[in-house]
PDB file of C-alpha atoms in Angstrom:
ATOM      1  CA  UNK A 538     -40.384  60.754 -31.642  1.00 61.00           C
ATOM      2  CA  UNK A 539     -38.709  59.616 -28.443  1.00 62.00           C
ATOM      3  CA  UNK A 540     -42.001  58.176 -27.164  1.00 65.00           C
ATOM      4  CA  UNK A 541     -42.550  56.300 -30.436  1.00 64.00           C
ATOM      5  CA  UNK A 542     -39.019  54.876 -30.303  1.00 67.00           C
ATOM      6  CA  UNK A 543     -39.373  53.825 -26.651  1.00 66.00           C
ATOM      7  CA  UNK A 544     -42.702  52.122 -27.359  1.00 64.00           C
ATOM      8  CA  UNK A 545     -41.286  50.314 -30.392  1.00 68.00           C
ATOM      9  CA  UNK A 546     -38.286  48.795 -28.603  1.00 65.00           C
ATOM     10  CA  UNK A 547     -40.174  46.027 -26.769  1.00 67.00           C
ATOM     11  CA  UNK A 548     -42.767  45.668 -29.553  1.00 65.00           C
ATOM     12  CA  UNK A 549     -43.272  43.258 -32.438  1.00 70.00           C
ATOM     13  CA  UNK A 550     -41.744  43.826 -35.878  1.00 75.00           C
ATOM     14  CA  UNK A 551     -44.992  45.314 -37.240  1.00 75.00           C
ATOM     15  CA  UNK A 552     -45.173  47.762 -34.341  1.00 72.00           C
ATOM     16  CA  UNK A 553     -41.514  48.725 -34.816  1.00 74.00           C
ATOM     17  CA  UNK A 554     -42.071  49.331 -38.529  1.00 77.00           C
ATOM     18  CA  UNK A 555     -45.046  51.605 -37.880  1.00 76.00           C
ATOM     19  CA  UNK A 556     -43.126  53.528 -35.208  1.00 76.00           C
ATOM     20  CA  UNK A 557     -40.111  53.981 -37.479  1.00 78.00           C
ATOM     21  CA  UNK A 558     -42.300  55.272 -40.313  1.00 77.00           C
ATOM     22  CA  UNK A 559     -43.849  57.802 -37.931  1.00 78.00           C
ATOM     23  CA  UNK A 560     -40.420  58.865 -36.702  1.00 79.00           C
ATOM     24  CA  UNK A 561     -39.140  59.288 -40.272  1.00 78.00           C
ATOM     25  CA  UNK A 562     -42.211  61.347 -41.184  1.00 74.00           C
ATOM     26  CA  UNK A 563     -41.619  63.630 -38.214  1.00 75.00           C
ATOM     27  CA  UNK A 564     -37.914  63.978 -39.036  1.00 77.00           C
ATOM     28  CA  UNK A 565     -38.846  64.999 -42.591  1.00 71.00           C
ATOM     29  CA  UNK A 566     -41.288  67.573 -41.178  1.00 67.00           C
ATOM     30  CA  UNK A 567     -38.594  68.963 -38.856  1.00 70.00           C
ATOM     31  CA  UNK A 568     -36.150  69.088 -41.758  1.00 67.00           C
ATOM     32  CA  UNK A 569     -38.552  71.223 -43.818  1.00 64.00           C
ATOM     33  CA  UNK A 570     -39.267  73.464 -40.832  1.00 62.00           C
ATOM     34  CA  UNK A 571     -35.550  73.953 -40.155  1.00 64.00           C
ATOM     35  CA  UNK A 572     -34.819  74.777 -43.811  1.00 68.00           C
ATOM     36  CA  UNK A 573     -37.685  77.272 -43.766  1.00 60.00           C
ATOM     37  CA  UNK A 574     -36.361  78.942 -40.617  1.00 62.00           C
ATOM     38  CA  UNK A 575     -32.868  79.157 -42.128  1.00 60.00           C
ATOM     39  CA  UNK A 576     -34.296  80.746 -45.274  1.00 64.00           C
ATOM     40  CA  UNK A 577     -36.082  83.326 -43.133  1.00 61.00           C
ATOM     41  CA  UNK A 578     -32.974  84.221 -41.124  1.00 63.00           C
ATOM     42  CA  UNK A 579     -30.408  83.981 -43.955  1.00 62.00           C
ATOM     43  CA  UNK A 580     -32.119  84.432 -47.320  1.00 65.00           C
ATOM     44  CA  UNK A 581     -29.700  83.551 -50.109  1.00 71.00           C
ATOM     45  CA  UNK A 582     -28.891  86.119 -52.793  1.00 83.00           C
ATOM     46  CA  UNK A 583     -30.594  85.349 -56.095  1.00 86.00           C
ATOM     47  CA  UNK A 584     -28.400  83.704 -58.685  1.00 88.00           C
ATOM     48  CA  UNK A 585     -29.989  85.025 -61.890  1.00 89.00           C
ATOM     49  CA  UNK A 586     -29.832  82.926 -65.026  1.00 92.00           C
ATOM     50  CA  UNK A 587     -31.896  82.694 -68.224  1.00 93.00           C
ATOM     51  CA  UNK A 588     -35.076  80.807 -67.282  1.00 92.00           C
ATOM     52  CA  UNK A 589     -37.823  79.462 -69.537  1.00 92.00           C
ATOM     53  CA  UNK A 590     -40.847  80.772 -67.640  1.00 91.00           C
ATOM     54  CA  UNK A 591     -43.547  78.622 -69.244  1.00 89.00           C
ATOM     55  CA  UNK A 592     -41.476  75.482 -68.654  1.00 92.00           C
ATOM     56  CA  UNK A 593     -40.971  76.525 -65.019  1.00 94.00           C
ATOM     57  CA  UNK A 594     -44.743  76.834 -64.497  1.00 93.00           C
ATOM     58  CA  UNK A 595     -45.402  73.493 -66.208  1.00 93.00           C
ATOM     59  CA  UNK A 596     -42.785  71.728 -64.053  1.00 95.00           C
ATOM     60  CA  UNK A 597     -44.289  73.257 -60.911  1.00 95.00           C
ATOM     61  CA  UNK A 598     -47.754  72.106 -61.942  1.00 95.00           C
ATOM     62  CA  UNK A 599     -46.552  68.607 -62.873  1.00 95.00           C
ATOM     63  CA  UNK A 600     -44.809  68.121 -59.528  1.00 93.00           C
ATOM     64  CA  UNK A 601     -48.029  68.853 -57.601  1.00 95.00           C
ATOM     65  CA  UNK A 602     -50.514  66.959 -59.801  1.00 95.00           C
ATOM     66  CA  UNK A 603     -50.562  63.890 -57.538  1.00 93.00           C
ATOM     67  CA  UNK A 604     -51.369  65.926 -54.417  1.00 93.00           C
ATOM     68  CA  UNK A 605     -54.062  67.886 -56.269  1.00 96.00           C
ATOM     69  CA  UNK A 606     -55.592  64.738 -57.802  1.00 95.00           C
ATOM     70  CA  UNK A 607     -55.671  62.959 -54.437  1.00 94.00           C
ATOM     71  CA  UNK A 608     -57.731  65.868 -53.090  1.00 95.00           C
ATOM     72  CA  UNK A 609     -59.925  66.070 -56.196  1.00 97.00           C
ATOM     73  CA  UNK A 610     -58.569  69.494 -57.194  1.00 97.00           C
ATOM     74  CA  UNK A 611     -57.849  70.442 -60.802  1.00 97.00           C
ATOM     75  CA  UNK A 612     -54.419  72.046 -61.278  1.00 97.00           C
ATOM     76  CA  UNK A 613     -53.867  73.916 -64.520  1.00 95.00           C
ATOM     77  CA  UNK A 614     -51.450  76.305 -66.182  1.00 94.00           C
ATOM     78  CA  UNK A 615     -53.118  79.144 -68.093  1.00 92.00           C
ATOM     79  CA  UNK A 616     -51.780  79.830 -71.543  1.00 82.00           C
ATOM     80  CA  UNK A 617     -50.009  83.169 -71.716  1.00 75.00           C
ATOM     81  CA  UNK A 618     -51.565  85.766 -74.003  1.00 69.00           C
ATOM     82  CA  UNK A 619     -48.068  86.661 -75.197  1.00 70.00           C
ATOM     83  CA  UNK A 620     -44.739  84.959 -75.759  1.00 77.00           C
ATOM     84  CA  UNK A 621     -43.150  84.994 -72.306  1.00 80.00           C
ATOM     85  CA  UNK A 622     -39.836  83.504 -73.429  1.00 82.00           C
ATOM     86  CA  UNK A 623     -36.765  83.429 -71.252  1.00 88.00           C
ATOM     87  CA  UNK A 624     -36.070  85.902 -68.462  1.00 86.00           C
ATOM     88  CA  UNK A 625     -33.222  86.312 -65.989  1.00 89.00           C
ATOM     89  CA  UNK A 626     -34.110  85.219 -62.461  1.00 90.00           C
ATOM     90  CA  UNK A 627     -33.109  82.663 -59.843  1.00 92.00           C
ATOM     91  CA  UNK A 628     -34.907  79.560 -61.065  1.00 93.00           C
ATOM     92  CA  UNK A 629     -34.663  77.550 -57.841  1.00 91.00           C
ATOM     93  CA  UNK A 630     -35.808  80.361 -55.568  1.00 91.00           C
ATOM     94  CA  UNK A 631     -38.672  81.286 -57.893  1.00 94.00           C
ATOM     95  CA  UNK A 632     -39.712  77.644 -58.056  1.00 94.00           C
ATOM     96  CA  UNK A 633     -39.675  77.421 -54.267  1.00 91.00           C
ATOM     97  CA  UNK A 634     -41.931  80.478 -54.005  1.00 94.00           C
ATOM     98  CA  UNK A 635     -44.331  79.019 -56.580  1.00 96.00           C
ATOM     99  CA  UNK A 636     -44.303  75.624 -54.834  1.00 94.00           C
ATOM    100  CA  UNK A 637     -45.327  77.298 -51.558  1.00 93.00           C
ATOM    101  CA  UNK A 638     -48.165  79.188 -53.243  1.00 96.00           C
ATOM    102  CA  UNK A 639     -49.425  76.137 -55.142  1.00 97.00           C
ATOM    103  CA  UNK A 640     -49.358  73.884 -52.064  1.00 93.00           C
ATOM    104  CA  UNK A 641     -51.235  76.516 -50.032  1.00 93.00           C
ATOM    105  CA  UNK A 642     -53.785  76.852 -52.831  1.00 96.00           C
ATOM    106  CA  UNK A 643     -54.331  73.083 -53.057  1.00 96.00           C
ATOM    107  CA  UNK A 644     -54.771  72.838 -49.284  1.00 93.00           C
ATOM    108  CA  UNK A 645     -57.275  75.714 -49.323  1.00 92.00           C
ATOM    109  CA  UNK A 646     -59.334  74.419 -52.245  1.00 96.00           C
ATOM    110  CA  UNK A 647     -62.161  71.950 -51.623  1.00 96.00           C
ATOM    111  CA  UNK A 648     -62.536  68.844 -53.776  1.00 94.00           C
ATOM    112  CA  UNK A 649     -63.948  69.659 -57.195  1.00 96.00           C
ATOM    113  CA  UNK A 650     -62.219  73.052 -57.163  1.00 96.00           C
ATOM    114  CA  UNK A 651     -59.409  74.420 -59.291  1.00 97.00           C
ATOM    115  CA  UNK A 652     -55.957  75.963 -58.823  1.00 98.00           C
ATOM    116  CA  UNK A 653     -54.670  77.981 -61.764  1.00 97.00           C
ATOM    117  CA  UNK A 654     -51.111  79.156 -62.413  1.00 96.00           C
ATOM    118  CA  UNK A 655     -50.462  81.998 -64.828  1.00 95.00           C
ATOM    119  CA  UNK A 656     -47.732  84.427 -65.833  1.00 94.00           C
ATOM    120  CA  UNK A 657     -47.526  87.811 -67.519  1.00 91.00           C
ATOM    121  CA  UNK A 658     -44.512  89.811 -68.571  1.00 88.00           C
ATOM    122  CA  UNK A 659     -43.929  93.398 -69.582  1.00 85.00           C
ATOM    123  CA  UNK A 660     -40.752  95.368 -70.337  1.00 83.00           C
ATOM    124  CA  UNK A 661     -39.499  95.331 -66.760  1.00 88.00           C
ATOM    125  CA  UNK A 662     -41.420  92.778 -64.685  1.00 91.00           C
ATOM    126  CA  UNK A 663     -42.703  89.230 -64.726  1.00 92.00           C
ATOM    127  CA  UNK A 664     -45.821  88.470 -62.670  1.00 94.00           C
ATOM    128  CA  UNK A 665     -46.608  84.959 -61.491  1.00 96.00           C
ATOM    129  CA  UNK A 666     -50.131  84.367 -60.228  1.00 97.00           C
ATOM    130  CA  UNK A 667     -51.734  81.487 -58.353  1.00 98.00           C
ATOM    131  CA  UNK A 668     -55.526  81.557 -58.084  1.00 97.00           C
ATOM    132  CA  UNK A 669     -57.607  79.034 -56.157  1.00 97.00           C
ATOM    133  CA  UNK A 670     -61.338  78.476 -55.879  1.00 96.00           C
ATOM    134  CA  UNK A 671     -61.280  78.016 -52.121  1.00 94.00           C
ATOM    135  CA  UNK A 672     -62.954  80.185 -49.478  1.00 92.00           C
ATOM    136  CA  UNK A 673     -60.386  82.988 -49.726  1.00 91.00           C
ATOM    137  CA  UNK A 674     -58.225  84.510 -47.011  1.00 90.00           C
ATOM    138  CA  UNK A 675     -60.041  85.535 -43.809  1.00 88.00           C
ATOM    139  CA  UNK A 676     -60.147  89.317 -43.355  1.00 87.00           C
ATOM    140  CA  UNK A 677     -58.443  89.055 -39.957  1.00 86.00           C
ATOM    141  CA  UNK A 678     -55.309  87.547 -41.567  1.00 86.00           C
ATOM    142  CA  UNK A 679     -54.946  89.748 -44.650  1.00 87.00           C
ATOM    143  CA  UNK A 680     -52.867  92.549 -43.107  1.00 86.00           C
ATOM    144  CA  UNK A 681     -50.344  90.131 -41.582  1.00 84.00           C
ATOM    145  CA  UNK A 682     -50.467  87.307 -44.104  1.00 86.00           C
ATOM    146  CA  UNK A 683     -46.804  87.491 -45.184  1.00 84.00           C
ATOM    147  CA  UNK A 684     -45.390  87.770 -41.676  1.00 84.00           C
ATOM    148  CA  UNK A 685     -43.615  84.748 -40.156  1.00 74.00           C
ATOM    149  CA  UNK A 686     -45.792  82.364 -38.109  1.00 68.00           C
ATOM    150  CA  UNK A 687     -49.101  83.816 -39.320  1.00 69.00           C
ATOM    151  CA  UNK A 688     -51.326  80.985 -40.517  1.00 73.00           C
ATOM    152  CA  UNK A 689     -54.989  80.236 -40.956  1.00 69.00           C
ATOM    153  CA  UNK A 690     -54.497  76.458 -40.788  1.00 67.00           C
ATOM    154  CA  UNK A 691     -54.167  74.498 -37.554  1.00 64.00           C
ATOM    155  CA  UNK A 692     -51.418  72.348 -39.116  1.00 66.00           C
ATOM    156  CA  UNK A 693     -49.574  75.273 -40.759  1.00 65.00           C
ATOM    157  CA  UNK A 694     -46.254  76.740 -39.627  1.00 65.00           C
ATOM    158  CA  UNK A 695     -46.894  80.214 -40.999  1.00 71.00           C
ATOM    159  CA  UNK A 696     -43.589  80.259 -42.867  1.00 79.00           C
ATOM    160  CA  UNK A 697     -44.634  79.511 -46.465  1.00 85.00           C
ATOM    161  CA  UNK A 698     -45.890  82.980 -47.411  1.00 90.00           C
ATOM    162  CA  UNK A 699     -43.131  84.688 -45.414  1.00 89.00           C
ATOM    163  CA  UNK A 700     -40.603  82.755 -47.509  1.00 88.00           C
ATOM    164  CA  UNK A 701     -42.430  83.726 -50.713  1.00 92.00           C
ATOM    165  CA  UNK A 702     -42.163  87.385 -49.687  1.00 92.00           C
ATOM    166  CA  UNK A 703     -38.447  87.067 -48.810  1.00 89.00           C
ATOM    167  CA  UNK A 704     -37.671  85.437 -52.171  1.00 91.00           C
ATOM    168  CA  UNK A 705     -39.570  88.168 -54.024  1.00 93.00           C
ATOM    169  CA  UNK A 706     -37.814  90.926 -52.075  1.00 91.00           C
ATOM    170  CA  UNK A 707     -34.400  89.316 -52.605  1.00 88.00           C
ATOM    171  CA  UNK A 708     -35.094  89.689 -56.346  1.00 90.00           C
ATOM    172  CA  UNK A 709     -36.147  93.342 -55.852  1.00 92.00           C
ATOM    173  CA  UNK A 710     -39.795  92.380 -56.267  1.00 94.00           C
ATOM    174  CA  UNK A 711     -42.871  91.891 -54.155  1.00 96.00           C
ATOM    175  CA  UNK A 712     -45.449  89.266 -53.182  1.00 96.00           C
ATOM    176  CA  UNK A 713     -49.052  90.245 -52.575  1.00 96.00           C
ATOM    177  CA  UNK A 714     -52.624  89.072 -52.189  1.00 96.00           C
ATOM    178  CA  UNK A 715     -54.836  90.527 -54.918  1.00 96.00           C
ATOM    179  CA  UNK A 716     -58.624  90.964 -54.882  1.00 93.00           C
ATOM    180  CA  UNK A 717     -60.462  87.979 -56.357  1.00 92.00           C
ATOM    181  CA  UNK A 718     -64.116  87.310 -57.110  1.00 89.00           C
ATOM    182  CA  UNK A 719     -63.735  83.869 -55.539  1.00 90.00           C
ATOM    183  CA  UNK A 720     -60.908  82.184 -53.672  1.00 94.00           C
ATOM    184  CA  UNK A 721     -57.470  83.673 -53.160  1.00 95.00           C
ATOM    185  CA  UNK A 722     -55.232  85.254 -55.801  1.00 97.00           C
ATOM    186  CA  UNK A 723     -51.544  85.588 -54.984  1.00 97.00           C
ATOM    187  CA  UNK A 724     -49.021  87.391 -57.158  1.00 97.00           C
ATOM    188  CA  UNK A 725     -45.240  87.351 -57.142  1.00 97.00           C
ATOM    189  CA  UNK A 726     -43.876  90.261 -59.153  1.00 96.00           C
ATOM    190  CA  UNK A 727     -40.180  90.151 -60.053  1.00 94.00           C
ATOM    191  CA  UNK A 728     -38.059  92.531 -62.079  1.00 91.00           C
ATOM    192  CA  UNK A 729     -36.255  90.655 -64.800  1.00 79.00           C
ATOM    193  CA  UNK A 730     -33.159  91.254 -66.818  1.00 63.00           C
ATOM    194  CA  UNK A 731     -32.979  90.521 -70.528  1.00 54.00           C
ATOM    195  CA  UNK A 732     -31.117  87.296 -71.180  1.00 45.00           C
TER     196      UNK A 732
END
């Protein structure tokens, strides 16, 4: 960022504008990285509240449609086979975990592929799943996938799945990679309290 700023100072207005946009992009990237590191070192306690689960999935899907469309990936929410209703969980933390999984899935899925969000609930747990039609997780990464700084992407920080795991554990739940015929299937399982 310093180099960009130094180069822009003597430059023309167009050059300054391009340099400032690059600097702002890098500041935004650092901001996300810093927030992720803070979440890893000081995970907040869940603030449980009645949450409409189907609406949460639809909002998550809607917020990532542009990114998926730009890559040529279909993003869909599977209809639940039962009435999921409202359950008690921390909406913002759960949404953050789902956002991380969906973004990873979109990045891992080639154009023409699909990312599918689904949810199931029983008497004690709610299970969120994100399935992609990408190449799947390399065997060498599977045992350490949820550890901080483990990534299979050259541009990845390795914090997204670690944060998903911390959010699940803060709720008394778990995050895991499940076997899939094709692609990668991630599940976040959270205990819920009747609302």
